[in-house]
Coordinates of C-alpha atoms and ligand atoms in Angstrom, one line a residue:
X1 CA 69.9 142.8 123.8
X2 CA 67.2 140.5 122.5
X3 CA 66.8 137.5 125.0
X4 CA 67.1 133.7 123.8
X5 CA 64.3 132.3 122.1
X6 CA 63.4 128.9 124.7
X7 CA 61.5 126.6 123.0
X8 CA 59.2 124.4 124.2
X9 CA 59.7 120.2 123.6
X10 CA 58.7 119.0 120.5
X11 CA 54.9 118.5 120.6
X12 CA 55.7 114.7 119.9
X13 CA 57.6 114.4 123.4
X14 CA 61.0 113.2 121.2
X15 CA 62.4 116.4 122.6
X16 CA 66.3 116.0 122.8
X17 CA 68.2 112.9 123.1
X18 CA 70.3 112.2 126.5
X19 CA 73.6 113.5 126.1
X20 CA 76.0 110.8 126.5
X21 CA 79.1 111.5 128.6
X22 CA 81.9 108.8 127.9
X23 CA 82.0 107.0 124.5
X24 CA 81.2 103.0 124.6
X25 CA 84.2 102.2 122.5
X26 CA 87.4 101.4 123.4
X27 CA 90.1 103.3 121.8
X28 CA 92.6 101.2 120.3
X29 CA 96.5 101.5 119.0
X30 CA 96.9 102.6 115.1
X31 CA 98.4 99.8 115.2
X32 CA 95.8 97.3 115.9
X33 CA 93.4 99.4 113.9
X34 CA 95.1 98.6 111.0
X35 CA 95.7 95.3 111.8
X36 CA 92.0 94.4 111.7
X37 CA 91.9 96.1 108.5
X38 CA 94.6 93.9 107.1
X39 CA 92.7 91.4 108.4
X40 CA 89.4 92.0 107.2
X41 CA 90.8 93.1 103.5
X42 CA 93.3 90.1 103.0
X43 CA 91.5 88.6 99.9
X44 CA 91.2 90.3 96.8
X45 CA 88.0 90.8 95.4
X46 CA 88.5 88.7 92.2
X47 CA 89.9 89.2 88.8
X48 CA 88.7 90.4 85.0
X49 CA 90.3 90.3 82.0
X50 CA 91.1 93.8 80.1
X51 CA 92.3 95.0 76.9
X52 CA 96.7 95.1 77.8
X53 CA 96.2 99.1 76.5
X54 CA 94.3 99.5 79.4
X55 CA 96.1 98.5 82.1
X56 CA 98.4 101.0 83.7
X57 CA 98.0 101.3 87.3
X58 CA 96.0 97.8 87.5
X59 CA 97.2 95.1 89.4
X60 CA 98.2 91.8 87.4
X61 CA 95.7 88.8 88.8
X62 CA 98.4 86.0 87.0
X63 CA 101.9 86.0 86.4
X64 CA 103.1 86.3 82.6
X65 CA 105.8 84.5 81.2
X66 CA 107.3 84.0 78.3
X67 CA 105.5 82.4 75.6
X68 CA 108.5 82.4 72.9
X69 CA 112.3 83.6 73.0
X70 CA 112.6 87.7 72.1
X71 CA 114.2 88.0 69.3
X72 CA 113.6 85.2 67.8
X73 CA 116.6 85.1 65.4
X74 CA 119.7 87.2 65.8
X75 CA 119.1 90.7 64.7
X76 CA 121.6 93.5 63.8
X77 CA 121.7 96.5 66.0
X78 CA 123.4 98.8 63.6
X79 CA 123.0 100.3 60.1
X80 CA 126.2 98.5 58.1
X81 CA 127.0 95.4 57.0
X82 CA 126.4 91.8 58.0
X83 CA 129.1 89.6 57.9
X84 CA 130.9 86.3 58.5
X85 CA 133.2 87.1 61.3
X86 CA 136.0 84.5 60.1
X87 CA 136.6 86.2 56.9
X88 CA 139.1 88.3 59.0
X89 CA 139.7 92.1 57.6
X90 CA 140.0 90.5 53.4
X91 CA 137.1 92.4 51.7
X92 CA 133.7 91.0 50.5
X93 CA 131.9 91.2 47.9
X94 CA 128.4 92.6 49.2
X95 CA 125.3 90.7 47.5
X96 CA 122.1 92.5 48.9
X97 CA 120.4 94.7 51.0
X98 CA 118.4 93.9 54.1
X99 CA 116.3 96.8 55.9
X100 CA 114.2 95.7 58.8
X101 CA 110.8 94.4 58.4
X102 CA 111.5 93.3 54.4
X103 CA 111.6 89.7 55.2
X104 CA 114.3 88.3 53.5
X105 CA 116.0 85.3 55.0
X106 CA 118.9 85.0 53.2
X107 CA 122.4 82.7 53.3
X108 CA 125.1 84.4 53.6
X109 CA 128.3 82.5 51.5
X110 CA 131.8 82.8 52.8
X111 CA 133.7 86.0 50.9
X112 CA 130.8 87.7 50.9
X113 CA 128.5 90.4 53.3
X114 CA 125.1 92.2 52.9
X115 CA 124.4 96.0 53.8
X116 CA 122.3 95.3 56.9
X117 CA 119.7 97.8 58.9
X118 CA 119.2 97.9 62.6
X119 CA 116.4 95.7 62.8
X120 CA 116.7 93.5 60.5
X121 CA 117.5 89.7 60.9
X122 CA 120.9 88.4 60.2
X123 CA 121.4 86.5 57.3
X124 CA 122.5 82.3 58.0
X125 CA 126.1 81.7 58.2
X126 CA 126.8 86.0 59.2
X127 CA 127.7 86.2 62.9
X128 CA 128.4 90.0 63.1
X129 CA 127.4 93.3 61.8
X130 CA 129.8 96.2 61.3
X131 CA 128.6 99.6 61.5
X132 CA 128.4 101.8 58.4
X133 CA 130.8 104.4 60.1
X134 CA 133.3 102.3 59.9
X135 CA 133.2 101.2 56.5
X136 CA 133.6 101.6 52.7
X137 CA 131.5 100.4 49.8
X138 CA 133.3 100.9 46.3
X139 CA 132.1 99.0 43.1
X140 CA 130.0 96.8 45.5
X141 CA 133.3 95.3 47.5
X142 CA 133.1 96.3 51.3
X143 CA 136.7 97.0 53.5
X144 CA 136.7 98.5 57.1
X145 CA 138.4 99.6 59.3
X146 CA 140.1 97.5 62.1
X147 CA 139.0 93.8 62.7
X148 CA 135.3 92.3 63.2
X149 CA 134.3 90.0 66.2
X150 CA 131.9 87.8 66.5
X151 CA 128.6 88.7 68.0
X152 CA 130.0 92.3 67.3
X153 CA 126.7 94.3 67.0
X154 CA 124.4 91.8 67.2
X155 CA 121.1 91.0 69.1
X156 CA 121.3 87.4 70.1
X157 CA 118.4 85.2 70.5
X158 CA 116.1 85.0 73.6
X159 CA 118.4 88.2 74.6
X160 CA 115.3 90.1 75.9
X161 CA 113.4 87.6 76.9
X162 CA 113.7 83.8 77.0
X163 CA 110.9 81.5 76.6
X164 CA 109.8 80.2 79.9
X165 CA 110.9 82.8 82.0
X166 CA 108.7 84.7 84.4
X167 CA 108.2 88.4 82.8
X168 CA 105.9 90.2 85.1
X169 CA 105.1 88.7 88.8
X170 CA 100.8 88.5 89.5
X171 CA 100.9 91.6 92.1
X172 CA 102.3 93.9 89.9
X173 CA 101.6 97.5 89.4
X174 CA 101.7 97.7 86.2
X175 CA 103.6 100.9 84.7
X176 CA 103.5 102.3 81.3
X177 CA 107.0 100.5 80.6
X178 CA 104.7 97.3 81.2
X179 CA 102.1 97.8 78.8
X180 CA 104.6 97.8 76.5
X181 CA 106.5 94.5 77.3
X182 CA 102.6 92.6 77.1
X183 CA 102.1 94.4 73.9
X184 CA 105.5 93.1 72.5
X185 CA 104.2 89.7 74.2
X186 CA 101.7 89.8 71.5
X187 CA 98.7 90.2 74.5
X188 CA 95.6 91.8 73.9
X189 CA 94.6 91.1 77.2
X190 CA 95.3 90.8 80.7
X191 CA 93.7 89.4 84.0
X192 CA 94.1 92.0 86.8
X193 CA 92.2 92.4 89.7
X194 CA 89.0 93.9 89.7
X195 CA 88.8 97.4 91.6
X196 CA 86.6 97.6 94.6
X197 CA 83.5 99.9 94.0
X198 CA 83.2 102.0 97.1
X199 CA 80.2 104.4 98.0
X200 CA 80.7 107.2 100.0
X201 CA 77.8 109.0 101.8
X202 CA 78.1 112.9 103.6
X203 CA 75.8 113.4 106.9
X204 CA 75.0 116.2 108.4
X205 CA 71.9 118.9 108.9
X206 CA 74.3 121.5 108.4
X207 CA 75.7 120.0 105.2
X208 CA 74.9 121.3 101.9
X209 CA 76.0 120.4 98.3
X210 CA 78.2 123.0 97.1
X211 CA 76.5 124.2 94.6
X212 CA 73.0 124.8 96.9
X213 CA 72.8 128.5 99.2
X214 CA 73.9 127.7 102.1
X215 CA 71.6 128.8 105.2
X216 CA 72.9 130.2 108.8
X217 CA 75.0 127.2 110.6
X218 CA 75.8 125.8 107.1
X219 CA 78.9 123.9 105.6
X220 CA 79.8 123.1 102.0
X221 CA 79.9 119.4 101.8
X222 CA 83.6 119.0 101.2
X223 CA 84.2 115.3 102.6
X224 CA 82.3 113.2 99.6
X225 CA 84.4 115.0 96.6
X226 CA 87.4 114.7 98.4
X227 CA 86.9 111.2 99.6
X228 CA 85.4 109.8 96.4
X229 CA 88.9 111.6 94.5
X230 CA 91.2 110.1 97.0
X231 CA 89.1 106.7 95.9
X232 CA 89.8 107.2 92.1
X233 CA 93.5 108.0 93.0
X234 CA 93.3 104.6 95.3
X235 CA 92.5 103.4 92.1
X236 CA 88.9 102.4 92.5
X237 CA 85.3 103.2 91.6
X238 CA 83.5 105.6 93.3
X239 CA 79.8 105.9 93.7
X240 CA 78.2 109.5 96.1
X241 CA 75.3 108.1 97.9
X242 CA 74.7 111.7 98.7
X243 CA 73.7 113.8 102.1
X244 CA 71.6 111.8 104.6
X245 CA 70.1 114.0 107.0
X246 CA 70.8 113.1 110.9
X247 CA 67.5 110.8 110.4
X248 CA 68.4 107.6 111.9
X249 CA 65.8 105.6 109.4
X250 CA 67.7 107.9 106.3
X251 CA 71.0 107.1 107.1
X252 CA 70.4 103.6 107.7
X253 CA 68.5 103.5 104.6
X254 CA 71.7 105.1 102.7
X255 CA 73.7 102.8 104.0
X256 CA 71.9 99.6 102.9
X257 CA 72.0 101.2 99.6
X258 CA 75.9 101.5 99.9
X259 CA 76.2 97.7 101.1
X260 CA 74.0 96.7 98.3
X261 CA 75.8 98.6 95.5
X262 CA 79.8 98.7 97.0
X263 CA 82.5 96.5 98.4
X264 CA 82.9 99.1 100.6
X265 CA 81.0 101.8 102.3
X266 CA 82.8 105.5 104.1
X267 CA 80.5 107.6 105.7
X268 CA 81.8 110.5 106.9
X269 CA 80.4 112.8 110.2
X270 CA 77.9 111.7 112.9
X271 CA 80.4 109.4 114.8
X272 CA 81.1 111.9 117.9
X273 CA 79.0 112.5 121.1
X274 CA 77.0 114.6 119.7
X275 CA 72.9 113.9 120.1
X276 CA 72.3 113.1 116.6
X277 CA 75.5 111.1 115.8
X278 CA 73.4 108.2 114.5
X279 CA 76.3 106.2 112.3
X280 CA 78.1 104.5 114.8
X281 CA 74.7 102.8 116.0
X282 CA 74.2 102.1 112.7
X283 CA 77.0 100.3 112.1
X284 CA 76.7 98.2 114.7
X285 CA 73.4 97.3 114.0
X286 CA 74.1 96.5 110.7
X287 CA 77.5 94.6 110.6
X288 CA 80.3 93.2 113.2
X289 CA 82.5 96.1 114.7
X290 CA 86.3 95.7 114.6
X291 CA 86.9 99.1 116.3
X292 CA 85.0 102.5 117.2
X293 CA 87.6 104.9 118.1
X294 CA 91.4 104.9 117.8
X295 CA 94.0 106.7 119.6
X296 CA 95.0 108.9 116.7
X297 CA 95.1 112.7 115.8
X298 CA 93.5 113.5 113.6
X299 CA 90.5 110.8 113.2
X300 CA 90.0 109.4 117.5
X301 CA 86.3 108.5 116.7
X302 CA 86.7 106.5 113.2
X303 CA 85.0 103.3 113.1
X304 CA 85.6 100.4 111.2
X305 CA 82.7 97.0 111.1
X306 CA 82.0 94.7 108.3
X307 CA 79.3 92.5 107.3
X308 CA 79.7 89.6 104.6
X309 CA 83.2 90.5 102.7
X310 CA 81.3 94.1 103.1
X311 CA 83.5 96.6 104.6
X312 CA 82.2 100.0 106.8
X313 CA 84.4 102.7 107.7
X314 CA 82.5 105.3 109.7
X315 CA 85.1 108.7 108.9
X316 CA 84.9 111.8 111.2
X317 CA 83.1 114.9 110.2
X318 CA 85.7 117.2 110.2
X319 CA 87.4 117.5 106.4
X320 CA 91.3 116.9 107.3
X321 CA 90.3 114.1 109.6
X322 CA 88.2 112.3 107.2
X323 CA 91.2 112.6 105.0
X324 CA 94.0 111.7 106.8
X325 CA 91.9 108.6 108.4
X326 CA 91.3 107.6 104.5
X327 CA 95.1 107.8 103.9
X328 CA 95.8 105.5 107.3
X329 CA 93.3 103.6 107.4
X330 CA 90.7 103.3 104.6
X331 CA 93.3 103.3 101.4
X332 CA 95.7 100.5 102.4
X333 CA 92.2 98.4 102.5
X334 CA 91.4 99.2 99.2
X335 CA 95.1 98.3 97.9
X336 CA 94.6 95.4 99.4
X337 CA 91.6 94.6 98.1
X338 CA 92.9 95.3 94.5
X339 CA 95.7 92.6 95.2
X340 CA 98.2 94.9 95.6
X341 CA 100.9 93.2 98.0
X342 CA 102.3 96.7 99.3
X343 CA 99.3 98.4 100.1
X344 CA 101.6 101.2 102.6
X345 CA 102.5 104.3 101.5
X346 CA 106.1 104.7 101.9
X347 CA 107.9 105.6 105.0
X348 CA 110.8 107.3 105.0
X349 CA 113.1 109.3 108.0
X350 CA 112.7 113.2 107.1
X351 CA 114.3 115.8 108.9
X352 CA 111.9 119.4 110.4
X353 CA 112.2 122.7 108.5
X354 CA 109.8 123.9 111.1
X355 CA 110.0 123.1 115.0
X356 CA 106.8 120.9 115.5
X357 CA 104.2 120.6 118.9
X358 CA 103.0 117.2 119.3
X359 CA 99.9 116.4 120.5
X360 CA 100.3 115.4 124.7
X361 CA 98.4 112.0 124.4
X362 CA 97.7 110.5 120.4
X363 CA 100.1 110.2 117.8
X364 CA 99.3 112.7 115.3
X365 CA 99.8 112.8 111.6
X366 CA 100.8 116.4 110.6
X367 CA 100.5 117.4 107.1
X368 CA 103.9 118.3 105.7
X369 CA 105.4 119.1 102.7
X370 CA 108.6 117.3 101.8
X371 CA 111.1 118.4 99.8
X372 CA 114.7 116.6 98.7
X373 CA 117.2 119.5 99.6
X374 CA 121.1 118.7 99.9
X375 CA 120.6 115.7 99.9
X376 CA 118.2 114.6 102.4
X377 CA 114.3 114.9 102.6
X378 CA 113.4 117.8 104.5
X379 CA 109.6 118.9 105.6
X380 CA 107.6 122.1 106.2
X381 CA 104.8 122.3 108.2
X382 CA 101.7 123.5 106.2
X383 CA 100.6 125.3 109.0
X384 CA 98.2 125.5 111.6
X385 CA 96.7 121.9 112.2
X386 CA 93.3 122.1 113.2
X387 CA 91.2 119.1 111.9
X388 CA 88.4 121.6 110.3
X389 CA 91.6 123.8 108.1
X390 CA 91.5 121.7 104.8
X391 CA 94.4 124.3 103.9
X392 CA 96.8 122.4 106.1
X393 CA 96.3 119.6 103.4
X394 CA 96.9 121.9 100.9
X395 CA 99.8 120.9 99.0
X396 CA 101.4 118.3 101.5
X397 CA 102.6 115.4 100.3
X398 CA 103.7 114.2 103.7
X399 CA 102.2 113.0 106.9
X400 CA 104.6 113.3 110.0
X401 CA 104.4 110.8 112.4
X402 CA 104.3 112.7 115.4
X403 CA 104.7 110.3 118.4
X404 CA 102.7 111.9 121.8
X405 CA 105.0 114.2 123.7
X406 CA 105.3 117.2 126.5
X407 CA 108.7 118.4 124.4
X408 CA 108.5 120.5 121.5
X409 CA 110.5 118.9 118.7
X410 CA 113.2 121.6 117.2
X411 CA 114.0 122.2 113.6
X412 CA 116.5 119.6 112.3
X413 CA 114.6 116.8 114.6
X414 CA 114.4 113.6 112.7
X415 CA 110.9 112.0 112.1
X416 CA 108.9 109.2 110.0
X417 CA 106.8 109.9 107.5
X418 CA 104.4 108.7 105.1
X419 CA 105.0 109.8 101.8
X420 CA 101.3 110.4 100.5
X421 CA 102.3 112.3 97.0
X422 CA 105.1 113.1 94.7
X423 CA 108.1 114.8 96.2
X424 CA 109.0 117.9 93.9
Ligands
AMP501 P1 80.4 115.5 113.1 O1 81.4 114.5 113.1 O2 79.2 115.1 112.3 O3 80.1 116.0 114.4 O4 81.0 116.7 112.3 C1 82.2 117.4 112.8 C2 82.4 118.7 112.0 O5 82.7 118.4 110.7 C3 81.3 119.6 112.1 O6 81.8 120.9 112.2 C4 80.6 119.4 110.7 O7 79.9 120.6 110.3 C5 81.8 119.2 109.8 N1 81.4 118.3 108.7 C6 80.7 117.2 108.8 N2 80.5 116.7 107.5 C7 81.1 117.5 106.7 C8 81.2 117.5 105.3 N3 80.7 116.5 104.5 N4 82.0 118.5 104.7 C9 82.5 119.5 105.5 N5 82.4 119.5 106.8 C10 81.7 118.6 107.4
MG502 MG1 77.2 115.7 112.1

């Protein structure tokens, strides 16, 4: 067998750094963690105005109310015949034709009615429309069938939406549905909050772009294109600062780069034990620290600090635990910061497919699939757990909230969950 290479100290004398045995930081709750956070994110970052077309998925910055009453004049909701409703059933003699959009504002004498499209105003002195089903036209006199009523197929005014009254709350999420009430509105353009710019930097010797060879001991960067599309999908911009090196003076460079450019920094690796785990240093050099590790599974050594309205988050190394810390921690900040007043994911009671090990002393959030069967939401494990296997993300649109226990917990256990996709 060919013996170990030894090699001597670097010439230099920097030869290894001590190995530190117990981490400085205090762990602390997931609770508290993210109570800091709320803290630290409270205020949104400010507001711009956009073009209304724009604006699904953006956060109104001002309420919107109504500027005028919708419809403005009562408007028939059927093809047939306007009419005056006191006339009874006796016939009328029909005088014109009204089809949406022509424009006509007409006066409508007693005896008499006017073929009407859905649409279109109603004529002064007509109260009700009857539909052309129920109707006959012969030598331009108009019976029907049955009696008319007033208000019978009509649109009254201000009946979608009065003048005055608040239409879409500053907060909102704004959904496709929306776009089109502020388009009716007659608004070309909204104030919604600005989206936080966020920079996102990948350290590591052994990390390589994925599109470089990758030598002995080396790893695809996966954590700054996952991150940076979880940061899209949080609904802000993204900027890659790259791979620093572990080089103390790069990564501190990198990082002043990131506090110059972004609301908010993410690093990701170099916050363990390890000898060159340089960020958590660096953090604390650079801004206030609100926590360094947090008694969570997986994610214990994330670090969160802040300088100015500048927020750090120092994310593990490890791919699922970058992850799953971004969905915790990092995203609801981001929400937040976007003005979004429910910056949570959703957390609902869903009940094991799969019996389920938790962890002896952290909670851990297990990546699940969930699933509405018979009724209730039910999950599936996506596997094996480990914090490296990006495959247990694969697919899950769950995170179980797996309280720390000795007891396995069977199949048809009840647990929390964070719903962190669409259930299919
Ligand atoms: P660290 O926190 O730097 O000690 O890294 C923990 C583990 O995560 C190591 O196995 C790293 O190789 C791996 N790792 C660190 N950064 C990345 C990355 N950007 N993409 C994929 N794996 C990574
Ligand atoms: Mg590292």
């Amino acid at each position: 067998m060919t013996p170990p290479i030894i090699f001597p100290p670097d010439a230099d004398g920097a030869a290894m750094n001590e190995m530190q045995r117990e981490s400085q930081w205090p762990m602390v709750s997931v609770a508290a963690a993210q109570q800091a956070i709320a803290a630290m994110s409270a205020t949104p970052l400010g507001s711009e105005s956009i073009l209304t077309h724009h604006g699904a998925g953006r956060i109104l910055a001002h309420p919107i109310h109504a500027h005028t009453d919708i419809p403005a004049e009562p408007r028939a909701t059927v093809d047939g015949y306007a009419v005056r409703s006191s006339d009874g059933t006796m016939p009328r003699q029909v005088v014109a034709e009204l089809t949406a959009g022509d424009g006509q504002q007409l006066v409508l004498a007693p005896g008499t009615a006017v073929r009407i499209m859905t649409g279109a105003p109603l004529p002064v002195g007509a109260d009700a429309a009857i539909m052309v089903e129920r109707t006959r036209e012969q030598a331009g006199i108009l019976t029907f069938d049955g009696n008319v009523r007033a208000g019978e197929c009509v649109l009254p005014v201000a009946s979608d939406m009065r003048h005055g009254e608040l239409v879409i709350p500053a907060g909102a999420v704004l959904s496709a549905g929306d776009v089109g009430l502020l388009a009716s509105m007659g608004l070309k353009h909204i104030s919604v909050f600005r989206r936080p710019v966020v920079a996102v930097l990948s350290t590591g010797d052994e990390v390589y772009e994925y599109d470089e060879p990758i030598p002995f001991g080396g790893v695809r960067d996966a954590n700054r294109h996952a991150l940076l599309a979880a940061v899209h999908a949080a609904g802000c911009e993204g900027i890659s600062l790259g791979i620093a090196r572990d080089d103390q003076a790069l990564q501190r460079m990198k990082i002043r780069e990131g506090l110059t450019r972004a609301d908010v920094l993410i690093t990701s690796g170099g916050v363990s034990m390890g000898t060159r785990d340089y960020i958590k240093p660096l953090l604390a050099e650079l801004g206030t620290v609100h926590f360094g590790r947090i008694a969570f599974k997986p994610g214990k050594p994330t670090m969160c600090a802040s300088v100015g309205q500048h927020i750090m988050f120092g994310l593990p190394g490890n791919p699922v635990s970058s992850l799953v810390s971004f969905e915790v921690f990092v995203r609801p900040a981001l929400r937040r910061l976007q003005g979004d007043p429910h910056p949570h994911r959703p957390q609902v009671h869903v009940t094991l497919a799969d019996p389920i090990t938790p962890s002896p002393d952290r909670p851990e959030y297990q990546r699940a699939i969930v699933r509405w069967h018979d009724g209730q939401l039910v999950a599936s494990t996506t596997g094996p757990q480990g914090s490296s296997r990006l495959l247990s993300l694969r697919a899950a649109n769950a995170l179980l909230i797996i309280e720390p226990g000795t007891q396995p917990l069977a199949t048809g256990s009840q647990v929390e969950a964070l719903l962190v996709g669409d259930v299919r």
